[in-house]
Short mmCIF file of N, CA and C in Angstrom, two decimals:
data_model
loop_
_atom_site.label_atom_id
_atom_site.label_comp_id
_atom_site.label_asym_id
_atom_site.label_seq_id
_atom_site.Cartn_x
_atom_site.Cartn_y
_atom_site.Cartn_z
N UNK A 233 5.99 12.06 -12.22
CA UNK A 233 6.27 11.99 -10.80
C UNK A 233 5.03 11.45 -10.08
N UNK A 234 4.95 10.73 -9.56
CA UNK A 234 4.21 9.79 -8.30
C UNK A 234 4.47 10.13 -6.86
N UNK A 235 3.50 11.02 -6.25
CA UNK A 235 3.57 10.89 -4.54
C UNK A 235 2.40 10.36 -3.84
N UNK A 236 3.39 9.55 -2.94
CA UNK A 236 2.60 8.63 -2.09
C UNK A 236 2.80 9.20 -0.60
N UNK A 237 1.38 9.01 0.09
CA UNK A 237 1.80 9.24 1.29
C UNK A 237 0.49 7.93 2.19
N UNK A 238 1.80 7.51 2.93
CA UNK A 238 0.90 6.28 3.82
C UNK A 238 0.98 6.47 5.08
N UNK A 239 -0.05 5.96 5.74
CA UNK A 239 -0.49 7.02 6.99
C UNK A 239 -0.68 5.79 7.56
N UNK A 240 -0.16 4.98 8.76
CA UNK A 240 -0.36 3.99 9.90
C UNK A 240 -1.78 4.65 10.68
N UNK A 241 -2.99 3.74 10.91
CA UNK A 241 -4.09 4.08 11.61
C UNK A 241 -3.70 4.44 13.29
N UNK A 242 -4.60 5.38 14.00
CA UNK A 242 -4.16 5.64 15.10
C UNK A 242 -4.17 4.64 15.94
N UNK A 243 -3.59 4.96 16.92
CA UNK A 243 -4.18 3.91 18.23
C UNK A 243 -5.59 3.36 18.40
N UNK A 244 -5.38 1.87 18.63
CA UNK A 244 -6.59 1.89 18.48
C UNK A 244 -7.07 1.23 19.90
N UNK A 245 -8.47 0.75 20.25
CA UNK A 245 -8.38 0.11 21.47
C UNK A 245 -9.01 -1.44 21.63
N UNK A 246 -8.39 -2.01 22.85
CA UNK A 246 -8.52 -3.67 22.92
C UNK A 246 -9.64 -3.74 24.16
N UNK A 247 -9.91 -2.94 24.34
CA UNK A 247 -11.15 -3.09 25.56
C UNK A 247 -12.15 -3.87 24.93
N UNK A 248 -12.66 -3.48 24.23
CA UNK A 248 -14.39 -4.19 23.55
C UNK A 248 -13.64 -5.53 23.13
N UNK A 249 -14.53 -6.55 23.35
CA UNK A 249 -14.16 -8.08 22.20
C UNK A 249 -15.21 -8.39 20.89
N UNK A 250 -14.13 -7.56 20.29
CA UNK A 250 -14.54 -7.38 18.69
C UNK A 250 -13.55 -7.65 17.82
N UNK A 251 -14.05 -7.92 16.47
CA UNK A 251 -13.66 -8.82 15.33
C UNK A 251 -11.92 -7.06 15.36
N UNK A 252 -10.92 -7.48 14.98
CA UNK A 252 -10.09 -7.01 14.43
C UNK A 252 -10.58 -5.27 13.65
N UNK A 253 -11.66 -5.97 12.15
CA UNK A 253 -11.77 -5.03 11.26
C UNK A 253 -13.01 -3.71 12.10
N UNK A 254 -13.33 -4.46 13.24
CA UNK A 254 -14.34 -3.63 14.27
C UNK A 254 -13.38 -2.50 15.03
N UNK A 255 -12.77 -3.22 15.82
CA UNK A 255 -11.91 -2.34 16.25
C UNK A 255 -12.39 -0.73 15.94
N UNK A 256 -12.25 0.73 16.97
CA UNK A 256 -12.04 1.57 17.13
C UNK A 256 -10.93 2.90 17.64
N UNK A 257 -11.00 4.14 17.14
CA UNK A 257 -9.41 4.25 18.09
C UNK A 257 -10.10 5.04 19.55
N UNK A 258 -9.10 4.43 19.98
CA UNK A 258 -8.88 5.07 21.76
C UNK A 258 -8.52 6.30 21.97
N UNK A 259 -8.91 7.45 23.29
CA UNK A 259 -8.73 8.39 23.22
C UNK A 259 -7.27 8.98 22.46
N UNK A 260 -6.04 8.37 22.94
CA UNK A 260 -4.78 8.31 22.50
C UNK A 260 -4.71 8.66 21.10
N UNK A 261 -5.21 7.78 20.80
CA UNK A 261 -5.47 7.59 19.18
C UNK A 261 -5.96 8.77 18.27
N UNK A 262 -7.03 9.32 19.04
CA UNK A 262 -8.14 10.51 18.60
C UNK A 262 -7.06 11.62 18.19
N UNK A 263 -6.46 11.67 19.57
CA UNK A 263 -5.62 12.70 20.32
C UNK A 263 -4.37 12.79 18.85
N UNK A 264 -3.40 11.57 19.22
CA UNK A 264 -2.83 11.96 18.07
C UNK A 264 -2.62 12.01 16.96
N UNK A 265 -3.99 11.31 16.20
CA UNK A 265 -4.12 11.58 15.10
C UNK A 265 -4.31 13.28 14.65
N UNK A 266 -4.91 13.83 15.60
CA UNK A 266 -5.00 15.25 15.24
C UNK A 266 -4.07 15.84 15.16
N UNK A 267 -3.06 15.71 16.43
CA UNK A 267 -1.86 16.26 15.96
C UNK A 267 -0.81 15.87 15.02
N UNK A 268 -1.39 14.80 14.12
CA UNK A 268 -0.16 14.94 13.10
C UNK A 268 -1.32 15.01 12.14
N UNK A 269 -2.15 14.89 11.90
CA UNK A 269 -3.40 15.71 10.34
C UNK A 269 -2.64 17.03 10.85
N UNK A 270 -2.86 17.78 11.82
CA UNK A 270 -2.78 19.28 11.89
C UNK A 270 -1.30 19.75 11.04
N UNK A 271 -0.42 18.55 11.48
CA UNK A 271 1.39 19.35 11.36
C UNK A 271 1.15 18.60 9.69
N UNK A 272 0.57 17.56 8.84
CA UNK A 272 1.04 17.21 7.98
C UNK A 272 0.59 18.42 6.96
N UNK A 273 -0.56 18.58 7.42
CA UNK A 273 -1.53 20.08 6.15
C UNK A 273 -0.45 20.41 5.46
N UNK A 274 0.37 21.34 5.33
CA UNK A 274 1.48 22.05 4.71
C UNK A 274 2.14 21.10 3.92
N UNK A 275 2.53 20.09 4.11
CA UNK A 275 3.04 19.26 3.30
C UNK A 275 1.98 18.47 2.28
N UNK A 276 0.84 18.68 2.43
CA UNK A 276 0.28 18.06 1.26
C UNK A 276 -0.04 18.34 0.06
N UNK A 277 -0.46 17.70 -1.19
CA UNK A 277 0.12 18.07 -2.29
C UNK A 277 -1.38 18.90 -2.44
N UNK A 278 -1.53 19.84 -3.75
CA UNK A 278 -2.45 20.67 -3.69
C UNK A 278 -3.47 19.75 -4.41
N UNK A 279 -3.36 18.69 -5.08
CA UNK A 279 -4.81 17.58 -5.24
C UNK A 279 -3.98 16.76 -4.77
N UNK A 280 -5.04 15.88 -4.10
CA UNK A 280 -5.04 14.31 -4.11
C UNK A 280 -6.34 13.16 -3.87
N UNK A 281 -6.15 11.83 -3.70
CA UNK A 281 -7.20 10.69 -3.56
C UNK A 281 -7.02 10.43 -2.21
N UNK A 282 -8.00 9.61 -1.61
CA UNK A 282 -7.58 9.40 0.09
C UNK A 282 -7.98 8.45 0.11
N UNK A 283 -7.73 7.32 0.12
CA UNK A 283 -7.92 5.44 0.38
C UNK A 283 -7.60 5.35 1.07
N UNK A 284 -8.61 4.26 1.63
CA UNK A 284 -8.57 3.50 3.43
C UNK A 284 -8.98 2.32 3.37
N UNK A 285 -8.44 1.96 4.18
CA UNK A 285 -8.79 0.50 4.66
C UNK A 285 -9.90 0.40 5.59
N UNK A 286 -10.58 -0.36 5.09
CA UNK A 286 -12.41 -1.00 5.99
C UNK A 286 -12.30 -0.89 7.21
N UNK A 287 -11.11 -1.45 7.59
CA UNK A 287 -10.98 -1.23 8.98
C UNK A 287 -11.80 -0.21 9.60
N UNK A 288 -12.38 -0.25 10.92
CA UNK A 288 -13.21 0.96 11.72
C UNK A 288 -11.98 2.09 11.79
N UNK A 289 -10.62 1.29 12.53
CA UNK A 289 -9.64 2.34 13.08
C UNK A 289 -9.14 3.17 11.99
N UNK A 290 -8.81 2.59 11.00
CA UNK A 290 -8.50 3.39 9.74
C UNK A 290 -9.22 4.08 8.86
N UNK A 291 -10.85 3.79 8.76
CA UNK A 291 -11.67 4.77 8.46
C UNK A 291 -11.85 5.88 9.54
N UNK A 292 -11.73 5.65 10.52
CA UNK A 292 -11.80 6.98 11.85
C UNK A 292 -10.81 7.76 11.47
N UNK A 293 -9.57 7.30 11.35
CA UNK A 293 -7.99 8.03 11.63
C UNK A 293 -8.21 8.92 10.41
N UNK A 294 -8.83 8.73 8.70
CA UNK A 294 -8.70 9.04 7.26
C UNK A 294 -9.92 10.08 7.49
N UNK A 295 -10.92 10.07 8.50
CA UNK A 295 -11.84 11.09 8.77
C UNK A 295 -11.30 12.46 9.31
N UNK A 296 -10.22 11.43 10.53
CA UNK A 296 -10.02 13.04 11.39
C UNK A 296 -8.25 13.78 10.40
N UNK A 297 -8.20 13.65 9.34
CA UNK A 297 -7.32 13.59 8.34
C UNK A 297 -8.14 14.46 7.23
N UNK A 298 -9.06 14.17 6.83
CA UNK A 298 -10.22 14.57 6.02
C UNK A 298 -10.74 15.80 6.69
N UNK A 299 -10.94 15.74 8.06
CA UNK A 299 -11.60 17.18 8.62
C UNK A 299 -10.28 18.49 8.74
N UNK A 300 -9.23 17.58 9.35
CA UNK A 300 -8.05 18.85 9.13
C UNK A 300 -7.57 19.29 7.64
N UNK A 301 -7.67 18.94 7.17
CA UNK A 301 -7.39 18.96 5.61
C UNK A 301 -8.54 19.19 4.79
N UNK A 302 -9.80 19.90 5.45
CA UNK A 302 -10.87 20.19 4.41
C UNK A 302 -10.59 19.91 3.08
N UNK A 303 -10.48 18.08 3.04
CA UNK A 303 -10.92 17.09 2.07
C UNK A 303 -12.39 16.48 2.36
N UNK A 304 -13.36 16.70 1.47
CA UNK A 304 -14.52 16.24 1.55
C UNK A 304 -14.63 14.49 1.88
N UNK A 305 -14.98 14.16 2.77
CA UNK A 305 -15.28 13.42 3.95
C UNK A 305 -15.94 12.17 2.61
N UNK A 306 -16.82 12.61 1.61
CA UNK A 306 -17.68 11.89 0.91
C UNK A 306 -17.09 11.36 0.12
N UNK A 307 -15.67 12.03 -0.39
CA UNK A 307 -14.98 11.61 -1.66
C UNK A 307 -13.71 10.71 -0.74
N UNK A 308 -13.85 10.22 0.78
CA UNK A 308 -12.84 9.15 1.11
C UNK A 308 -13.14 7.60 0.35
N UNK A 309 -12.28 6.73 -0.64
CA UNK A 309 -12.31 5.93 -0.77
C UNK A 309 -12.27 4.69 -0.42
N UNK A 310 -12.94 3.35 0.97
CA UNK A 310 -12.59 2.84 1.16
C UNK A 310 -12.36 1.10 0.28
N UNK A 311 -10.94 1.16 0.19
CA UNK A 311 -10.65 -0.35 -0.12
C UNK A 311 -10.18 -1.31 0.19
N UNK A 312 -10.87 -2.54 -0.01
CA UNK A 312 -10.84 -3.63 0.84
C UNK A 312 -9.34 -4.39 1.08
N UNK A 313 -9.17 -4.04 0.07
CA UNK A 313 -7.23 -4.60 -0.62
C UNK A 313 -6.22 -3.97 0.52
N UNK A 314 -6.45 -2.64 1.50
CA UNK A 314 -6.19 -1.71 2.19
C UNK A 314 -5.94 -2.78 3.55
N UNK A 315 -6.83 -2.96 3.71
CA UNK A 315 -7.08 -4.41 4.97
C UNK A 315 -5.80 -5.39 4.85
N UNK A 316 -5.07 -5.35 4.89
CA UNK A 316 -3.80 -6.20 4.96
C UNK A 316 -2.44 -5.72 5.84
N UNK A 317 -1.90 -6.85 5.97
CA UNK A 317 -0.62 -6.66 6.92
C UNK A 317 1.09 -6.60 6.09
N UNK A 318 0.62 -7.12 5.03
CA UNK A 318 1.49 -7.85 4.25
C UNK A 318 2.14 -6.83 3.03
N UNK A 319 3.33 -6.55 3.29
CA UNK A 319 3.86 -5.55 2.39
C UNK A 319 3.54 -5.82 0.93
N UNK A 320 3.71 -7.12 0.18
CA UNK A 320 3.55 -7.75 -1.05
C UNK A 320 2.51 -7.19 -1.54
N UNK A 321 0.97 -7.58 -0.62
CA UNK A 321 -0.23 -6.97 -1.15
C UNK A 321 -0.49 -5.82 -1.36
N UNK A 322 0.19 -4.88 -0.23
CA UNK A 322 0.27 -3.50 -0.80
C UNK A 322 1.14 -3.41 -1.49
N UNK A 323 1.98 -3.87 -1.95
CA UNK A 323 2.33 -3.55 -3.00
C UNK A 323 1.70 -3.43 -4.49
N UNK A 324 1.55 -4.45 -4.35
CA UNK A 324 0.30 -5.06 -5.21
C UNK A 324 -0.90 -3.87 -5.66
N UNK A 325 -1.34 -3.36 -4.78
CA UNK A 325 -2.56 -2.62 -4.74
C UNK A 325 -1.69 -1.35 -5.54
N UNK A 326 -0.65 -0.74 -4.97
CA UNK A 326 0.18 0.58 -5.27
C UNK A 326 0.16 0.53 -6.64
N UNK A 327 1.01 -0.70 -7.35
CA UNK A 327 1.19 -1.27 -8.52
C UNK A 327 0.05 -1.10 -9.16
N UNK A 328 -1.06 -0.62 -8.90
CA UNK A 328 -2.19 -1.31 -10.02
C UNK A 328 -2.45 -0.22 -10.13
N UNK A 329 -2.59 1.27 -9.48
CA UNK A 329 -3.01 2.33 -9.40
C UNK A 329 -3.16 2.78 -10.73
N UNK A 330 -4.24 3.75 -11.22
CA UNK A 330 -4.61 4.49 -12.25
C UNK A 330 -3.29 5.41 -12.48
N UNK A 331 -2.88 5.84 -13.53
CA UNK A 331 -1.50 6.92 -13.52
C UNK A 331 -2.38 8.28 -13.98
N UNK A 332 -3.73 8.11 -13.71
CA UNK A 332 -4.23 9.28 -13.64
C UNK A 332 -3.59 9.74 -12.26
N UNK A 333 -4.04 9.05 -11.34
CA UNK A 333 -3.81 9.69 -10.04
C UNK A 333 -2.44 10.34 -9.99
N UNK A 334 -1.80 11.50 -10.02
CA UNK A 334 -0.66 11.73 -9.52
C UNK A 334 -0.27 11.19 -7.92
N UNK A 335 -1.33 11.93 -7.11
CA UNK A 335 -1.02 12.15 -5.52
C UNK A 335 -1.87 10.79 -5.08
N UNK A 336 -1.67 10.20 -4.16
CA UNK A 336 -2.07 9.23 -3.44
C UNK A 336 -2.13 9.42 -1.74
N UNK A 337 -2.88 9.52 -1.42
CA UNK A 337 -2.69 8.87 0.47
C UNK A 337 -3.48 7.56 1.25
N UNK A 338 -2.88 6.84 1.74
CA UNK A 338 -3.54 5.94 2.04
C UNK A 338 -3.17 5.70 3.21
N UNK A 339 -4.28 5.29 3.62
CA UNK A 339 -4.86 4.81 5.65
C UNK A 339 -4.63 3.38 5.59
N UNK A 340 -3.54 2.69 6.21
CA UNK A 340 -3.58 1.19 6.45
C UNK A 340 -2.69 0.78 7.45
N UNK A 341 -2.30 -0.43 7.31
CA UNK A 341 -1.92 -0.87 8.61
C UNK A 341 -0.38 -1.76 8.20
N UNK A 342 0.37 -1.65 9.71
CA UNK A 342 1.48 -2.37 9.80
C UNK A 342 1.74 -4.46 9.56
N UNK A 343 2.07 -4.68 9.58
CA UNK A 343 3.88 -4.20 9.29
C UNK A 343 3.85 -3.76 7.92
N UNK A 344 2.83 -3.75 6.89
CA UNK A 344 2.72 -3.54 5.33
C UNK A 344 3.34 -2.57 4.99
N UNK A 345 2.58 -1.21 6.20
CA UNK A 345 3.18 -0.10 5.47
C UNK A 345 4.90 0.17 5.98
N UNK A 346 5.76 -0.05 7.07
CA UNK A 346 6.73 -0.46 7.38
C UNK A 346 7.71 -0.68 6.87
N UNK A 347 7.35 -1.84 6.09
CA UNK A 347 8.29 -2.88 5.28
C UNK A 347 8.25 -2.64 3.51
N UNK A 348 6.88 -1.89 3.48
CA UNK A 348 6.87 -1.37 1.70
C UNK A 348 7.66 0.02 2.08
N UNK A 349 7.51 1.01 3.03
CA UNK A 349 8.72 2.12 3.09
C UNK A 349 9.81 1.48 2.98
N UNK A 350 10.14 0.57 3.71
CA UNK A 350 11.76 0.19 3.90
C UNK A 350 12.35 -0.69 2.51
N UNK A 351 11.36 -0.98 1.61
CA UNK A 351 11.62 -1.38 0.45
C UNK A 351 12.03 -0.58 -0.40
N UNK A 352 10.87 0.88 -0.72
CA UNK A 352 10.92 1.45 -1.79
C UNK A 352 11.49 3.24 -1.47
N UNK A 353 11.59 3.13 0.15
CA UNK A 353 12.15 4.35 1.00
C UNK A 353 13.66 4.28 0.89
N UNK A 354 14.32 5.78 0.83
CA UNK A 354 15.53 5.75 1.03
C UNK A 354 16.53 5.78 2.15
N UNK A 355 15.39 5.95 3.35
CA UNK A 355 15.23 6.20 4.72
C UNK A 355 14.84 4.80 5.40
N UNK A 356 15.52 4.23 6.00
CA UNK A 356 15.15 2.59 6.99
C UNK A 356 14.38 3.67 8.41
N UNK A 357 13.36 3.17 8.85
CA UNK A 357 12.29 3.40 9.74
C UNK A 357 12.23 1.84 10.18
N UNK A 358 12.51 1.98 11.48
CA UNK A 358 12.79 0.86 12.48
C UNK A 358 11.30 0.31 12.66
N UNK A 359 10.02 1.38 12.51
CA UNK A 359 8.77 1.14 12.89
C UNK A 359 7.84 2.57 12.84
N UNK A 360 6.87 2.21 11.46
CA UNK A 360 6.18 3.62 11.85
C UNK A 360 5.03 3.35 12.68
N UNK A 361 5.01 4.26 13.27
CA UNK A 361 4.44 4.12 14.51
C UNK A 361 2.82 4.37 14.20
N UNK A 362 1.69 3.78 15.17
CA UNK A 362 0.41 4.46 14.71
C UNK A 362 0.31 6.21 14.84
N UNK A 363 -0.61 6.57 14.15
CA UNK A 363 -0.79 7.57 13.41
C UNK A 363 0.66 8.33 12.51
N UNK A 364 1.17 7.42 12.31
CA UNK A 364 2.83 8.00 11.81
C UNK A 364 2.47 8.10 10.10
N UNK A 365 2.94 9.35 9.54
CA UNK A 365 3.04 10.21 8.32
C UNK A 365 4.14 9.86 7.21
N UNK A 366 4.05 9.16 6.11
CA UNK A 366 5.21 9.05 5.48
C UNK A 366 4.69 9.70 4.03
N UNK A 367 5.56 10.35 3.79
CA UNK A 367 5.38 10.91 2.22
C UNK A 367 6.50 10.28 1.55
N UNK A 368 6.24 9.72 0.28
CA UNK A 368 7.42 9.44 -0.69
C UNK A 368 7.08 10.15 -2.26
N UNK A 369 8.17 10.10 -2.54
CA UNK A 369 8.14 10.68 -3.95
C UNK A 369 8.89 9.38 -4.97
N UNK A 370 7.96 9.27 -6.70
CA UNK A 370 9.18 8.27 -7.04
C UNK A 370 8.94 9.01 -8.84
N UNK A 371 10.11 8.84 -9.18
CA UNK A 371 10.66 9.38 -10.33
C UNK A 371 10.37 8.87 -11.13
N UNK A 372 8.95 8.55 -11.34
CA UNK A 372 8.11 7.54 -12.79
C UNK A 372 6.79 8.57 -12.97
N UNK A 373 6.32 8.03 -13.91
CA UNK A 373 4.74 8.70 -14.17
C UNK A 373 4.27 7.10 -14.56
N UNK A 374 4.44 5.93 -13.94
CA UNK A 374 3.79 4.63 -13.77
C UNK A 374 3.88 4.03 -12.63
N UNK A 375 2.64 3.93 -11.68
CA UNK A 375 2.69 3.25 -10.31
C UNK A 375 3.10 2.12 -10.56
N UNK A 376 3.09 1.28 -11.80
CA UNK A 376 3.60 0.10 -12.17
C UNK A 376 5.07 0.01 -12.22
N UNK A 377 5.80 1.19 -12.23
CA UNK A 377 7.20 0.99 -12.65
C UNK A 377 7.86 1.69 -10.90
N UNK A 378 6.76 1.70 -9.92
CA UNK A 378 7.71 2.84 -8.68
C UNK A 378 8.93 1.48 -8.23
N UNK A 379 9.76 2.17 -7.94
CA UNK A 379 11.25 2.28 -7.32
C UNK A 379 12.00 2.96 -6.86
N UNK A 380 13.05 2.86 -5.54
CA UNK A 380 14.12 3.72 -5.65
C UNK A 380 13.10 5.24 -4.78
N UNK A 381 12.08 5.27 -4.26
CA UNK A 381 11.34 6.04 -3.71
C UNK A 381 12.69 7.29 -3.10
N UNK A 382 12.20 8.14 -2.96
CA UNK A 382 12.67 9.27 -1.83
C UNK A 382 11.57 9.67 -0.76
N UNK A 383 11.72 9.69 0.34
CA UNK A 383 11.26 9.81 1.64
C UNK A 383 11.43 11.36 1.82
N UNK A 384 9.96 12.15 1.62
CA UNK A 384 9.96 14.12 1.62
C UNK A 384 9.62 14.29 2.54
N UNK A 385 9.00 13.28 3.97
CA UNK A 385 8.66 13.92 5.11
C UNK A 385 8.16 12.92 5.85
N UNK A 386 8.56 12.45 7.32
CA UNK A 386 8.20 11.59 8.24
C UNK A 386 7.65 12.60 9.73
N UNK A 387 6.57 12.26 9.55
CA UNK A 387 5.80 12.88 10.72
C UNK A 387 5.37 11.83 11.93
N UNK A 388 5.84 11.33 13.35
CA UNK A 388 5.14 11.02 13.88
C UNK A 388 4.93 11.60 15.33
N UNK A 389 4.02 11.06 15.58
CA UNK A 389 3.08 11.42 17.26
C UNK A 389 4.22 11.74 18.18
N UNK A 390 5.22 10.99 18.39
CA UNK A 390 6.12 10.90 19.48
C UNK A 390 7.02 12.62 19.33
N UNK A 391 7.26 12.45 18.22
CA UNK A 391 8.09 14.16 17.63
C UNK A 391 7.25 15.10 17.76
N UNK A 392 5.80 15.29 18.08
CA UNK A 392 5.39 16.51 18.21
C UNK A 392 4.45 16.45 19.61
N UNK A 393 4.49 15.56 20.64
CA UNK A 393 4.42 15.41 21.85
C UNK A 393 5.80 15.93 22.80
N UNK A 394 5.16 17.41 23.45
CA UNK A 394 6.00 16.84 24.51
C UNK A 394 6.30 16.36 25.43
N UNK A 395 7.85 16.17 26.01
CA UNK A 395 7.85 15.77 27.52
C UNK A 395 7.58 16.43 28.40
#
């Protein structure tokens, strides 16, 4: 068994004129990234790895993820392969994974992570939203062979805000 869980970076902000991978998140961002690290805790698996993308916004978002989840901050992995938009490449990256790793979570960015749920999810998600929570499960013990995913929990910002 293989669980994946991919985590859209928070809000981030367009004020400063900086390169993309500069980018930071905005209060918004801060804000609800905490509240979905806080609601995902319970659902996470009792080990896992935490990969991120270089990105500033997505190393911030995998920190304040890391502090609610007293996961040591030192053992976050960032990879460069993470930095993409493009579902294929993450795919790509998923595919190559060690099958040591059982548990996986990874910090990256849209439309990649989006369109690889809506590939390998059993659940169509119109758009996960920033800081939005997806856990999947897939019925292999080879990241090389995932398919056919099941979708164990969609957490985002908007569902635990209220009006």
């Amino acid at each position: 068994m293989k669980n994946l869980i991919l985590i859209r970076h928070a809000k981030s902000s367009w004020d400063a004129p900086l390169k993309d991978i500069d980018r930071s998140l905005d209060q918004r961002g801060i804000h609800e990234a905490h509240l979905v690290a806080v609601s995902c805790v319970k659902f996470l698996p009792s080990t896992y790895v935490i990969w991120t993308s270089p990105a500033k916004r997505a190393q911030e978002t995998a920190l304040i993820f890391a502090q609610n989840s007293s996961y040591p901050m030192e053992s976050i992995v960032i990879k460069e392969a993470l930095y993409t938009f493009d579902e294929k490449k993450l795919e790509k990256l998923i595919k190559s994974f060690s099958n040591d790793f059982e548990n996986v979570i990874l910090f990256g960015h849209n439309g990649a992570i989006t369109n690889f749920v809506n590939k390998f999810g059993d659940v169509f998600i119109d758009n996960v939203p920033t800081s939005g929570f997806v856990s999947m499960q897939f019925d292999t013990n080879s990241w090389e062979k995932i398919k056919n995913g099941k979708i164990n929990k969609m957490i985002f910002p908007k569902n635990l805000i209220e009006s």
